Structures are given as C-alpha cells and as structure tokens.
Tab-separated table of C-alpha atoms and ligand atoms in Angstrom:
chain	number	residue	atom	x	y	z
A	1	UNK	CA	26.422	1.488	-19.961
A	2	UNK	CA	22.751	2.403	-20.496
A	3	UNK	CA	21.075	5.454	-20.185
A	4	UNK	CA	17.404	6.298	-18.375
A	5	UNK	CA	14.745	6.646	-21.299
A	6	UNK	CA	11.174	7.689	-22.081
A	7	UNK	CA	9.154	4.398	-23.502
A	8	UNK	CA	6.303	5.448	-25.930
A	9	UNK	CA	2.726	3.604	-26.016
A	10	UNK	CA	4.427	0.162	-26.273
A	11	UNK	CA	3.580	-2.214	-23.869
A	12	UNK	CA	6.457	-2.157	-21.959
A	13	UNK	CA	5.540	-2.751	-17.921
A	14	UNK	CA	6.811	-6.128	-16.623
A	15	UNK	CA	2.923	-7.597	-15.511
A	16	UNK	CA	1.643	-6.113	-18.629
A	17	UNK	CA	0.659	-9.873	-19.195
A	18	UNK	CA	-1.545	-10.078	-16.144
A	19	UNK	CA	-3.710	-7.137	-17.322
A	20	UNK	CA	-5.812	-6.629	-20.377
A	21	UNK	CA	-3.271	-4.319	-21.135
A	22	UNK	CA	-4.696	-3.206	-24.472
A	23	UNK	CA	-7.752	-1.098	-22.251
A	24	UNK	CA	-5.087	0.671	-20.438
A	25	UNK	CA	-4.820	3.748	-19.329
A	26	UNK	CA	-7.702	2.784	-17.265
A	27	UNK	CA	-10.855	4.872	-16.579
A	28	UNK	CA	-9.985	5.776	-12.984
A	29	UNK	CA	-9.249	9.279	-12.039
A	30	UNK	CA	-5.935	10.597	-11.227
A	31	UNK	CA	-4.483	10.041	-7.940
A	32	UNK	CA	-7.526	7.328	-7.705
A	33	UNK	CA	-5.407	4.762	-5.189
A	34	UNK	CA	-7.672	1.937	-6.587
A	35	UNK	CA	-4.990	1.566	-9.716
A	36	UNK	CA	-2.342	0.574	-7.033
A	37	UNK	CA	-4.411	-1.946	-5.664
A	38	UNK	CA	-4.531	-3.237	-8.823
A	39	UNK	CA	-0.991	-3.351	-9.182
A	40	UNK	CA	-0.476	-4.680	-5.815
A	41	UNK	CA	-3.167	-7.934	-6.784
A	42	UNK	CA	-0.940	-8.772	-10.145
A	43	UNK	CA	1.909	-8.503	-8.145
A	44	UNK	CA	0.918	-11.180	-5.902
A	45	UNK	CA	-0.470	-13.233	-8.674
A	46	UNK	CA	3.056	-13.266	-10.415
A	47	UNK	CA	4.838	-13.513	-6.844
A	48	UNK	CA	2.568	-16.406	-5.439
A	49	UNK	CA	3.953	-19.197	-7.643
A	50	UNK	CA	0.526	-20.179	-8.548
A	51	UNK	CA	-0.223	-20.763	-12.035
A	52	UNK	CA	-2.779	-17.623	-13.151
A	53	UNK	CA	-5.102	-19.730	-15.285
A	54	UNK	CA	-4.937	-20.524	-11.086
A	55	UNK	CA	-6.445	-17.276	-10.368
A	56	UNK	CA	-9.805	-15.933	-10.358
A	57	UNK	CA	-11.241	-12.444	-9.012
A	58	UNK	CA	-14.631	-11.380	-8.780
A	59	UNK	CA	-15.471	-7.692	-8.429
A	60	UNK	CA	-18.457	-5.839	-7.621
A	61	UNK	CA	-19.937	-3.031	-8.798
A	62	UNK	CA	-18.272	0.465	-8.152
A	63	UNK	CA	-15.164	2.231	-9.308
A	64	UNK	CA	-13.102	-0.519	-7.225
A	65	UNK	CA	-15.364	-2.921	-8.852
A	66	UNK	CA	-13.808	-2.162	-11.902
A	67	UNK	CA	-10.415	-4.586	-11.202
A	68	UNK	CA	-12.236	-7.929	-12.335
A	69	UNK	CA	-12.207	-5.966	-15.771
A	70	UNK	CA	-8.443	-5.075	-15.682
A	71	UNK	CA	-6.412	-8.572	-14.702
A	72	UNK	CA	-5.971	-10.938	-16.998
A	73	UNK	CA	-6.957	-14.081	-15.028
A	74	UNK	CA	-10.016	-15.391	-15.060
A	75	UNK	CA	-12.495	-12.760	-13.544
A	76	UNK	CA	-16.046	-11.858	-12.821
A	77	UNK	CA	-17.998	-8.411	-12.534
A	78	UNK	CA	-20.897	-8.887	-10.535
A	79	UNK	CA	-23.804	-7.526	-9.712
A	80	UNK	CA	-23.979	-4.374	-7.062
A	81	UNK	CA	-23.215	-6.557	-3.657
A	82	UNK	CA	-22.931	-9.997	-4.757
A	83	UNK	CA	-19.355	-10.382	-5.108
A	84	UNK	CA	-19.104	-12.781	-2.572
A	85	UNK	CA	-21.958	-15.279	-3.272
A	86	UNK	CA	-20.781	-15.251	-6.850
A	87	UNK	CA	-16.460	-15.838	-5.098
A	88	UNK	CA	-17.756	-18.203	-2.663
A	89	UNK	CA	-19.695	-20.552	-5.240
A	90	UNK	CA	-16.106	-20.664	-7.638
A	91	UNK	CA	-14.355	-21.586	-4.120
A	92	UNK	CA	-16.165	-24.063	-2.945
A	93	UNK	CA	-17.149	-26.020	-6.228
A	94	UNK	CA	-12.830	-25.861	-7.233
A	95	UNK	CA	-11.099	-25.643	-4.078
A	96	UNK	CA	-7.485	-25.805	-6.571
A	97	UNK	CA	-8.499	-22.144	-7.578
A	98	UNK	CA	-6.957	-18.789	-5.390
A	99	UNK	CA	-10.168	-16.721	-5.486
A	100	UNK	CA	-10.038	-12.829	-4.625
A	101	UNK	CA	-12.657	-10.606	-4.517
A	102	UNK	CA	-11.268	-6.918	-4.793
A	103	UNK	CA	-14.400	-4.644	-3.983
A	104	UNK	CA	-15.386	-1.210	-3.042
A	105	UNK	CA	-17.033	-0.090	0.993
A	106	UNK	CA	-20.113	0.261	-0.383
A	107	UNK	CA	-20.408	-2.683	-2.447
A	108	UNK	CA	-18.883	-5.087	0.329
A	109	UNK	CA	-20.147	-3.839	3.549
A	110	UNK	CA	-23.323	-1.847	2.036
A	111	UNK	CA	-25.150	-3.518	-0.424
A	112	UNK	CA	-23.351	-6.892	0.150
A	113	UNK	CA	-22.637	-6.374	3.575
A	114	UNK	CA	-24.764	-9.669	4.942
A	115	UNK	CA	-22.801	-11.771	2.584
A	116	UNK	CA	-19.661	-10.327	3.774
A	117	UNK	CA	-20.929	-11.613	7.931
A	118	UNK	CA	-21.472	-14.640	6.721
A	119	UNK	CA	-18.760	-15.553	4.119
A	120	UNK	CA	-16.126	-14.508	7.317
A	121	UNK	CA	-18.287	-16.456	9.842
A	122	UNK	CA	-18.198	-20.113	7.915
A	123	UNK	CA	-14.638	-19.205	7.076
A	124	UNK	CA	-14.589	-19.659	3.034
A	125	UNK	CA	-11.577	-19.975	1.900
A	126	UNK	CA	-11.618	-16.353	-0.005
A	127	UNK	CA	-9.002	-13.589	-0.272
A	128	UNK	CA	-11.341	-10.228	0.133
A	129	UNK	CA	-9.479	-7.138	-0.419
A	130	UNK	CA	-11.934	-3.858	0.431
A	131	UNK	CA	-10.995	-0.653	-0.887
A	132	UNK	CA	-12.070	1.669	1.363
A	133	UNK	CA	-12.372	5.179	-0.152
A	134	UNK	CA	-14.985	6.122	2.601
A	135	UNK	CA	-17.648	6.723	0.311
A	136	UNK	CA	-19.716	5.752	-2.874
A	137	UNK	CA	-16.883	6.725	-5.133
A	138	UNK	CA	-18.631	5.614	-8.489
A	139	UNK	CA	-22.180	7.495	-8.563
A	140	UNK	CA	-20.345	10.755	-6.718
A	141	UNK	CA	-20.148	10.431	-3.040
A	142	UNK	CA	-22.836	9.181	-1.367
A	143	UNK	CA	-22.056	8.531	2.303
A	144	UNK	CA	-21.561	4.837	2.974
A	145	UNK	CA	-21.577	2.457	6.091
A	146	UNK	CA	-17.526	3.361	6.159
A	147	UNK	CA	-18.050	6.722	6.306
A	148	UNK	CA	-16.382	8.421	9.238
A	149	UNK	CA	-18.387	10.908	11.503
A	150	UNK	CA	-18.158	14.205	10.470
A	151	UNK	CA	-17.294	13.290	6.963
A	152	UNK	CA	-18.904	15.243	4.464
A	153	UNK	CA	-21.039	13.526	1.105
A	154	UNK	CA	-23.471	14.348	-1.113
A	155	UNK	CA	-26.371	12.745	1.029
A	156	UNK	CA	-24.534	14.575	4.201
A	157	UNK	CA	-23.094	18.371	3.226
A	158	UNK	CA	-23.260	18.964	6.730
A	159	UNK	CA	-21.076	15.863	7.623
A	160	UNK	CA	-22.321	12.144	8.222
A	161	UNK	CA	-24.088	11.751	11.754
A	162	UNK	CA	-23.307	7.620	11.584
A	163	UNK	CA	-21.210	5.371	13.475
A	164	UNK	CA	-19.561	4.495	10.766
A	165	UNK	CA	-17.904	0.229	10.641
A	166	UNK	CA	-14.441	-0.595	12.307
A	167	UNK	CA	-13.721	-2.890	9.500
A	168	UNK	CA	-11.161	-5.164	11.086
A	169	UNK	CA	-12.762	-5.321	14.101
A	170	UNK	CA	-15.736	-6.517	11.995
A	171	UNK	CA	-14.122	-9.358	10.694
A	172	UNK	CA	-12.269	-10.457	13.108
A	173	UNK	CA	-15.483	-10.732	15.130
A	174	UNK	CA	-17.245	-12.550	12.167
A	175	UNK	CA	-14.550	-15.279	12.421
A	176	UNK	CA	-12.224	-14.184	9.230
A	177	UNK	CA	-8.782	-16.240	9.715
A	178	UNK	CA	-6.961	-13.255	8.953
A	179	UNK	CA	-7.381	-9.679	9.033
A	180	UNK	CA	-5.335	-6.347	7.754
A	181	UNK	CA	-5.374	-2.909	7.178
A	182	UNK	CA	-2.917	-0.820	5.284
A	183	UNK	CA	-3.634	1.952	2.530
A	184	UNK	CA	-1.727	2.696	-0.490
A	185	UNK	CA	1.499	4.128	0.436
A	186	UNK	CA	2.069	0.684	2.699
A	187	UNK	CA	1.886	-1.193	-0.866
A	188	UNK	CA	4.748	-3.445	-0.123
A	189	UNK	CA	2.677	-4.433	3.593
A	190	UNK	CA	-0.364	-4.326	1.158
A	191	UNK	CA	0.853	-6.705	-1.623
A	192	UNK	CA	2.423	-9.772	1.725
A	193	UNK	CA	-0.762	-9.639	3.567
A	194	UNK	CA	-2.684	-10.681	-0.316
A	195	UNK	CA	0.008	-13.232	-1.118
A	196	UNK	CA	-0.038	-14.719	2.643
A	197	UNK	CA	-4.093	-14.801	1.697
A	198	UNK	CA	-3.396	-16.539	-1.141
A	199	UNK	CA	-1.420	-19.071	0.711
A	200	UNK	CA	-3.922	-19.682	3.686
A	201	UNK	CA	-6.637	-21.961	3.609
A	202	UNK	CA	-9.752	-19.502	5.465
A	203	UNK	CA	-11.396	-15.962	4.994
A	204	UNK	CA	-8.921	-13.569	4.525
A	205	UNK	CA	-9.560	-9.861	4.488
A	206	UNK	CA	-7.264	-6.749	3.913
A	207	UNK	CA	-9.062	-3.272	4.420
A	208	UNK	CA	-6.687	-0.372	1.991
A	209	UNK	CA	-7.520	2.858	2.570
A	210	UNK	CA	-7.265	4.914	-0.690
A	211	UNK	CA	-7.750	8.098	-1.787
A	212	UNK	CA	-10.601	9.058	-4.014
A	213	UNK	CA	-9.737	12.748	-4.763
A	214	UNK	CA	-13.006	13.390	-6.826
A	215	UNK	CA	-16.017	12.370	-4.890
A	216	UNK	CA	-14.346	11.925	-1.093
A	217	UNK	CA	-11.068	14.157	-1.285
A	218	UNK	CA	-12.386	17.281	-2.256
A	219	UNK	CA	-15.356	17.120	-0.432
A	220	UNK	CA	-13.505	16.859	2.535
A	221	UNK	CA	-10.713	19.489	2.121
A	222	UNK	CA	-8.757	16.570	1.427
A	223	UNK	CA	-6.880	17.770	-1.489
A	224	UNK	CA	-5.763	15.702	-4.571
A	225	UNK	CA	-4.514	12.074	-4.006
A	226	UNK	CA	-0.878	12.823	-3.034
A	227	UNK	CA	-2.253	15.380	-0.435
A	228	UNK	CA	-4.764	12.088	1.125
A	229	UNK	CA	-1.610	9.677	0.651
A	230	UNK	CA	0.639	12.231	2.446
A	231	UNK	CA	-2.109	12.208	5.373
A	232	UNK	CA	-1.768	8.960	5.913
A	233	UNK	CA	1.594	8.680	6.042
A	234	UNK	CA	1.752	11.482	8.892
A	235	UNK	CA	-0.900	9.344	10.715
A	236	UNK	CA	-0.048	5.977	10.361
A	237	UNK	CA	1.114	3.951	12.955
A	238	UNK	CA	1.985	0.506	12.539
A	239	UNK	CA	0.842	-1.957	14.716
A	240	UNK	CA	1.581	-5.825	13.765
A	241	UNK	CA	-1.214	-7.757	16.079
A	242	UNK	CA	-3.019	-5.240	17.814
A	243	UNK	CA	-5.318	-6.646	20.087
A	244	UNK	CA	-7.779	-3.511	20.187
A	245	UNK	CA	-9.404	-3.885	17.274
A	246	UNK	CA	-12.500	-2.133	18.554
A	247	UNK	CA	-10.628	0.817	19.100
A	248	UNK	CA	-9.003	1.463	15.626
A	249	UNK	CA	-12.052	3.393	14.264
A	250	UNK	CA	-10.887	5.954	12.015
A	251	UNK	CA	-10.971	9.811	12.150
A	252	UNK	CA	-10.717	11.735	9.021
A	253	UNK	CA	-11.583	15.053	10.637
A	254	UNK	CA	-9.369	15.157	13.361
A	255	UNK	CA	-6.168	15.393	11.675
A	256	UNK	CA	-4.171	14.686	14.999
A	257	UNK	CA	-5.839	11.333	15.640
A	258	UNK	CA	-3.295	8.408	14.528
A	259	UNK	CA	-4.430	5.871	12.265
A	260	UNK	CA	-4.017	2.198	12.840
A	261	UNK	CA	-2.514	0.095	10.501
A	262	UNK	CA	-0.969	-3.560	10.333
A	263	UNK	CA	-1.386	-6.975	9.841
A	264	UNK	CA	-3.718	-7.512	13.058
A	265	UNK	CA	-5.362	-11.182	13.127
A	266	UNK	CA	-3.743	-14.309	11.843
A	267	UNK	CA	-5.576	-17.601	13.348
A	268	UNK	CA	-6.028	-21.435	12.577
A	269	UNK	CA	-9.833	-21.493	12.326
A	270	UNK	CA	-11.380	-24.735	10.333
A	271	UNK	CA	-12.693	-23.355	6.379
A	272	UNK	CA	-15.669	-24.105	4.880
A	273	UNK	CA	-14.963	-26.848	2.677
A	274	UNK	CA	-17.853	-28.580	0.349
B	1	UNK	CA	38.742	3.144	28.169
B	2	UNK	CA	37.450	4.121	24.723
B	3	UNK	CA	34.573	6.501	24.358
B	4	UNK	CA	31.265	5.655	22.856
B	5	UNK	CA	32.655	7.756	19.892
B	6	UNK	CA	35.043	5.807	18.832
B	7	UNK	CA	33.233	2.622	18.375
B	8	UNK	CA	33.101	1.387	14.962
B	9	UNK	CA	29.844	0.925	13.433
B	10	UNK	CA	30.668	0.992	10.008
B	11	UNK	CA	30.196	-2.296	8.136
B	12	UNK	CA	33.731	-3.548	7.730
B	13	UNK	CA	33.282	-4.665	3.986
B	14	UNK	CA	31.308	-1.063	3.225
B	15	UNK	CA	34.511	-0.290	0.353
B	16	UNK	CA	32.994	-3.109	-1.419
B	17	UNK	CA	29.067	-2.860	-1.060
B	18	UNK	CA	27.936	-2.785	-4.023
B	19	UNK	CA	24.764	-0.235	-4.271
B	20	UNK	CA	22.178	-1.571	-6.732
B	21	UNK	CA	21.757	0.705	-9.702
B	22	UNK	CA	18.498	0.812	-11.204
B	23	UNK	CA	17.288	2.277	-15.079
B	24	UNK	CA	13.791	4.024	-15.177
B	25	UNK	CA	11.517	3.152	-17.676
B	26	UNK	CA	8.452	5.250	-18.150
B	27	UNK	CA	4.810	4.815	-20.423
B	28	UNK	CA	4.187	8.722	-21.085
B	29	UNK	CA	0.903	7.973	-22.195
B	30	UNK	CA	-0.108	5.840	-19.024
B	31	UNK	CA	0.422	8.650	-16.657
B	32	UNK	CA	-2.220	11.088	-15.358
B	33	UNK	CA	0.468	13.260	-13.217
B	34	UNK	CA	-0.513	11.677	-9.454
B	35	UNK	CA	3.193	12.507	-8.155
B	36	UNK	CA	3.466	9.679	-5.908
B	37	UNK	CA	6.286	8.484	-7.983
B	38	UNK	CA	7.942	11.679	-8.071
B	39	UNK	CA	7.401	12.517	-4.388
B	40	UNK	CA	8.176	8.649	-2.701
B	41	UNK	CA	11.466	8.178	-4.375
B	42	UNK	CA	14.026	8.498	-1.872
B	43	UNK	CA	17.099	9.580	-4.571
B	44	UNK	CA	14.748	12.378	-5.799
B	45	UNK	CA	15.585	10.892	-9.556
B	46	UNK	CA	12.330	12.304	-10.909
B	47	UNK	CA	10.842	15.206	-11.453
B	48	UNK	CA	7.576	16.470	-14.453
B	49	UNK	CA	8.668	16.796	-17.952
B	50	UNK	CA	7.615	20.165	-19.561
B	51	UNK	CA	5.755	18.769	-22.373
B	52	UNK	CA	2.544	17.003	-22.027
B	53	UNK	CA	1.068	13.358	-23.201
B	54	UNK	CA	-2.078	13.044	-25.426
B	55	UNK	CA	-4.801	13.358	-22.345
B	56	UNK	CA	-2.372	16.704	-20.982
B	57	UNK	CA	-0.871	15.198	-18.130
B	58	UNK	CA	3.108	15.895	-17.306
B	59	UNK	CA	4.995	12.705	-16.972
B	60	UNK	CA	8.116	11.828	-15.052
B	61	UNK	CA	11.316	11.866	-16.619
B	62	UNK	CA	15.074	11.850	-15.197
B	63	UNK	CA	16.071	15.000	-13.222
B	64	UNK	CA	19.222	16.720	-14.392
B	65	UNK	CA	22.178	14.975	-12.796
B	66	UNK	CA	20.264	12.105	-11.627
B	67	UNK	CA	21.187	9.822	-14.951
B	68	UNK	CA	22.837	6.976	-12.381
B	69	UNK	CA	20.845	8.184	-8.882
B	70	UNK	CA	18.277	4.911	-8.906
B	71	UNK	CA	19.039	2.658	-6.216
B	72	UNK	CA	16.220	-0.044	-7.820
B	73	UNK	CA	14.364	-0.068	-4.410
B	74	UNK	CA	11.521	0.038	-6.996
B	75	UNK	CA	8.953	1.647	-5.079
B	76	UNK	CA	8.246	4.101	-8.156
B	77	UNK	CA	7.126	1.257	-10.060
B	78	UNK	CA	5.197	-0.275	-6.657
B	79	UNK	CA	2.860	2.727	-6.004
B	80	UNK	CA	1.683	3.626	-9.647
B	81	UNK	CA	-1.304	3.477	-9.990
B	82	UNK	CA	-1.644	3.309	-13.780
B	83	UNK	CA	1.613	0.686	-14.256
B	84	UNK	CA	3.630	3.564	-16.292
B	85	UNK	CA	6.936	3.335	-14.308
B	86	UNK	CA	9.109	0.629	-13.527
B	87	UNK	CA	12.707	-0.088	-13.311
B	88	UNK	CA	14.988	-2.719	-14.421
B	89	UNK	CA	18.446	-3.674	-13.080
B	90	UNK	CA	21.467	-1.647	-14.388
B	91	UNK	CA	23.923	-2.299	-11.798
B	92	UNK	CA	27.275	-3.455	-13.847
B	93	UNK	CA	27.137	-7.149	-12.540
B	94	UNK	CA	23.586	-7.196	-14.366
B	95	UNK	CA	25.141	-6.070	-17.653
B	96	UNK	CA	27.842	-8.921	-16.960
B	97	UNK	CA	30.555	-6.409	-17.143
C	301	LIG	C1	-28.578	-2.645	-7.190
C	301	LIG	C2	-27.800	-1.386	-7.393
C	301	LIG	N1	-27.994	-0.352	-6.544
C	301	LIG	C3	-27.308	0.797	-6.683
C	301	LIG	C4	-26.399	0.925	-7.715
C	301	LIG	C5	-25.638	2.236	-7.885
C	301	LIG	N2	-24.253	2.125	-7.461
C	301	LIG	C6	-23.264	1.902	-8.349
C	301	LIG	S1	-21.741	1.859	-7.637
C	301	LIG	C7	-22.407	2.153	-6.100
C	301	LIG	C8	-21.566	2.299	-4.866
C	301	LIG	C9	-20.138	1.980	-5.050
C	301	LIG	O1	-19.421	2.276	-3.888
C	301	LIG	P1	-18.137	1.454	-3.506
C	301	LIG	O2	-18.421	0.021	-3.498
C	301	LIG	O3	-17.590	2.030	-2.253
C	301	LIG	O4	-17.164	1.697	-4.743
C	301	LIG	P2	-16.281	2.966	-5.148
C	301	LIG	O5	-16.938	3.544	-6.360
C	301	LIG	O6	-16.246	3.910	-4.001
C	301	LIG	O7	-14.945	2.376	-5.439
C	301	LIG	C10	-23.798	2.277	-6.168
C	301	LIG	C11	-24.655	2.571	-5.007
C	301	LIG	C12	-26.210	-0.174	-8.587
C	301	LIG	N3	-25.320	-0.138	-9.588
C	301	LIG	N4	-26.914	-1.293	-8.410
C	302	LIG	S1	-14.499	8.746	-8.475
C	302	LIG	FE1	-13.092	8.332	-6.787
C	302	LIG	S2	-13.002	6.092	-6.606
C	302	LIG	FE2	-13.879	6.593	-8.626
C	302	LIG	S3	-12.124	6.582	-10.046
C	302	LIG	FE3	-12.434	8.696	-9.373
C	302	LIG	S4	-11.085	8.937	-7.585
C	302	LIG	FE4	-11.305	6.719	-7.941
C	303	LIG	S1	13.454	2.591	-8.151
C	303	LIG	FE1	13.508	3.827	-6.264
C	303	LIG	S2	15.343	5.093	-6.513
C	303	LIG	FE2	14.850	4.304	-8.546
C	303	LIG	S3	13.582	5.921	-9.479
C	303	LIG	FE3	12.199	4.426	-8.537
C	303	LIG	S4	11.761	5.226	-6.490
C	303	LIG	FE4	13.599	6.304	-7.255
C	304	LIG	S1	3.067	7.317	-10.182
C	304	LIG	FE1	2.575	6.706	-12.295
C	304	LIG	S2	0.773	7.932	-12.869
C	304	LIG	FE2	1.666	8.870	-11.030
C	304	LIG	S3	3.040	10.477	-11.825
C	304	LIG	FE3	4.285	8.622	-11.556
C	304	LIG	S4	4.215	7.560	-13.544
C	304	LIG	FE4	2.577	9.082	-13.538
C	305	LIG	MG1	-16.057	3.348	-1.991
C-alpha cells in the first residue's frame, strides 16, 4: 500500500523533461493562467506522438512570450510582434517540423497583428495559441486591441472606450483552418484543440482566456486568479461549432453576459506550402 | 405496469467497478498558493499546509481522512500552473497486487 507524500525540490513532475526544468519555479505571478498553458503545450507535445526534437515554438515578447524560454524543444523568443514571420519561415523551409507559436494579445494582434491577417489568410501550416489576458500584462496593463469596453488599464482608469477584437471571428474571417476558444479551467478542451493543431495541415488558432491577477485582475475588481477562473466557469457556455462568431465578443463588465467558448471552425482549406 | 421508480438504472456489474485510486505527489517549492488545485478537485483531497515553502507560499498537502480519496481524474496535476502536483496510479491492480 502507499501512502500520499510531500516531494522536496527534486525534479519529480512527469514532463519535467519537456521543460528547462532547472529555471523552474518560473517568473510568472501567482494565479498567472499563462503557466497552465504551458503545461497544456508539453502535454500535447508528449501526447502527439511526434518526436520533440519534432517540435519547435516561437514566442513573442510579453509575459506569455516567456513559454519559448520554458519547453525544452527547440524554441525561439522573438522580437515584440514578430513571432509569426520568425514561425512561418521554420514552417515553410521544414514542413516535417510541428511549429507553435504561444503568444500574448498584445504581441499577436497588437504589435504583430498584420502578420497574424496574413499568416491565417495564406493558411501556413502553424499552431498559434493566443493568451488572452486582455491587456499588456508584462509592462503593467496597458489597454490592448483585446481589451473589452469598459475595461479599466493604466492608459484607460476610466475604462477603455474601444471596440475591442472578436478573436475567433477574426480568424475565421482571415481564412485560419481551425479556430477555438477556451480559457484555463477548460484545460483538457484546451490541450485537444493544440494536439488536433498539431495534427492538421493549415493555420490553426486557439484563443485561452487567462487570468492575469496583477496588471488586469485587480484593476478590474477581478480578484486574484481563482476569483477570474471561477468567473469563467459561471459564464462559460460551451458551444462546439457556433456559427455566430461575430457575436461572441466578450464582456468583462457585465458579469451576467455568458461567455462563448468551444471548438468553433474546423475546415479543409489548401496551406501554404513552399 | 411498473412505475418509472422502479426501473433499474444501476450498472449491473457496479459491485465490481473498480474506482481508480490515485497517489498525490506535490513540489512544495514549485507552488505559489493559486488554489486551483485545491478548489477543482472533486474528492476535496487537498487542502494548505500550515507551514510555508522558501518564497512563503502554503502548499497543498492531503486533508485529514482523505489518505485513499483520489480518484486519479488528474485534473490537479492538469490546471497547475507551475507543474508542482501530479498524481500517479495507486489503484491495487497498478501495484500488481
Ligand atoms: C518594439 C517593442 N515595443 C514595445 C515593447 C514593450 N512591451 C513589452 S511586452 C509588451 C506587451 C505584451 O502584451 P501581451 O503580448 O498581451 O503579453 P502579456 O504580458 O499580457 O502576456 C510591450 C508593449 C517592446 N518590448 N518592444
Ligand atoms: S503580470 Fe499578469 S500576465 Fe504577467 S506574469 Fe503576472 S499575472 Fe501573468
Ligand atoms: S487527481 Fe483528481 S481526485 Fe486526485 S487529488 Fe487530483 S484533482 Fe483530486
Ligand atoms: S495548482 Fe499548483 S501552484 Fe496552485 S496551489 Fe496547487 S500546487 Fe500550488
Ligand atoms: Mg496580454
């Protein structure tokens, strides 16, 4: 019979071997969901069956762009924006390799938002997962283009006055081959709809909402992480193919507004192959 | 003419389900006290030591009387975000007893 017991500081979790292990804990805060997107990513890595000398992921530059520094497969910080020029050369010069790009709001649909357009539109075959935190989590909460309306940041203490991006209906409308949106607490949904990236031959993209207690959460009278997570499991609904993309925007004041979630698009589009 | 009440609709072979048993392992110096662990496990088998790791943050450990209450649906291990909780199989077929 075996008892439960308390590990020390040796390595001792099961994908410890698909992240530098040796710089963990990581730098992120506390109740920072980016950590279990993380997770999620090695997770598919190990479950895809794919060799991870396979595997590459390219990161921007944010707290979220932090990842490429974290997995132990081949990865690439970028510069601020340029994740996806710098994903979309690896892809197309080795089509063999499973390329992700795991990147922040700001970085992807901000800074590097007209690479993001145009990587969907010729279809590159690219996993993209955005971590939506709604803001500029990294240089302390800056409103972004994800920001909902009414949403408070430092550049809009009276609440942002912008129509903020749909971000599935975005890429569905900029061709992407397949398209979902889940947040933390869905990390089993999460973690399929990477590894059925993996597997298809297109742009993928997976919006995860997660909580960013310091710069978003607090702000917002959002509480700590758990209270954000506990939010969204109150307002999630799930709903696998939803045609209405354009009306999934999401409404982080209104507490009784639902929030969308599921795996939404899923076509046969021809990638951009070299 | 039986009544709705009396229609079976317990699996016939429930005697002999066996219900996966899980043992928690946990990296006290990984943690930074989120609670998602704590709060998402459906057995309630967690709950915040007293004592503290080297940053100051309280760390999961087994809640009195919980010692066999894991059901290794894993999702402790799933949602943490810093990778220090997981679970391995403990069920008595796993042992090879
Ligand atoms: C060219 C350039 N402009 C601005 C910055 C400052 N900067 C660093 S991270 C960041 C935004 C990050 O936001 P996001 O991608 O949403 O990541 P998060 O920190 O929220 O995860 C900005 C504007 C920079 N590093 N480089
Ligand atoms: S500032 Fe926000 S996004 Fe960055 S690590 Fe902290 S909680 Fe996460
Ligand atoms: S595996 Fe499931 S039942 Fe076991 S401790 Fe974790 S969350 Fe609880
Ligand atoms: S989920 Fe991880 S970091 Fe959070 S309290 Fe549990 S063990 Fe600690
Ligand atoms: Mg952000």
């Amino acid at each position: 019979m075996s008892t439960p017991q308390q590990d020390d500081f040796a390595v001792v979790h099961p994908f410890d071997h698909l992240m530098r292990a040796d710089r963990l804990p990581h730098i992120l805060c506390g109740g920072c969901g980016i950590g279990t997107v993380i997770h999620g990513y090695v997770r598919a890595v190990s479950e895809s069956g794919v060799d991870p000398d396979r595997h590459v992921c390219v990161s921007g530059i944010g707290c979220s762009g932090r990842a490429a520094g974290y997995v132990n497969v081949d990865s690439y910080h970028s510069t601020h924006g340029r994740a996806l020029p710098f994903a979309l050369g690896i892809a197309v010069h080795n089509p063999e390799l499973k390329v992700t790009v795991i990147s922040g709001d700001g970085d992807l649909m901000a800074i590097g938002g007209n690479h993001f357009i145009h990587a969907a539109r010729r279809n590159v075959n690219l996993n993209v997962i955005c971590i939506n935190n709604f803001n500029y989590g990294m240089t302390g909460g800056q409103v972004g283009p994800t920001t909902p309306i009414g949403a408070k940041g430092t550049t809009a203490p009276q609440g942002s006055i912008e129509h903020p991006f749909n971000l599935p209906y975005l890429a569905k409308a900029c061709g992407a081959s397949l398209v979902a949106r889940w947040t933390i607490l869905h990390v089993r949904q999460f973690t399929d709809a990477v590894l059925r990236s993996m597997d298809k031959d297109g742009f993928c993209f997976t919006e995860v909402l997660s909580p960013c207690p310091t710069s978003f959460g607090r702000r917002n009278k959002l509480g700590e992480g758990l209270d954000e997570v506990e939010m969204y499991r109150e307002r999630c609904h799930i709903e696998n193919g939803a045609q209405n993309l354009e009306e999934l925007d999401i409404d982080i004041v209104d507490h009784e507004q639902p929030i969308t979630v599921g795996n939404f698009v899923d076509i046969e589009r021809s990638a951009f192959h070299a | 003419m039986n009544s709705a009440d009396s229609v079976a609709r317990k699996p016939m072979d429930l005697a002999q389900a066996d219900v996966p048993r899980g043992e928690v392992h946990i990296v006290a110096e990984r943690c930074k006290e989120c609670s998602y662990c704590i709060v998402y496990c459906p057995e309630d088998v967690l709950v915040y030591t007293e004592e503290t790791n080297a940053k100051g943050y309280h760390y999961p450990m087994i809640a009195e009387g919980k010692a066999e209450a894991c059901v290794l649906c894993k999702f402790c291990d799933l949602i943490c975000p810093e990778l220090a909780i997981h679970t391995t199989d403990a069920s008595d077929e796993a042992q090879g007893s």
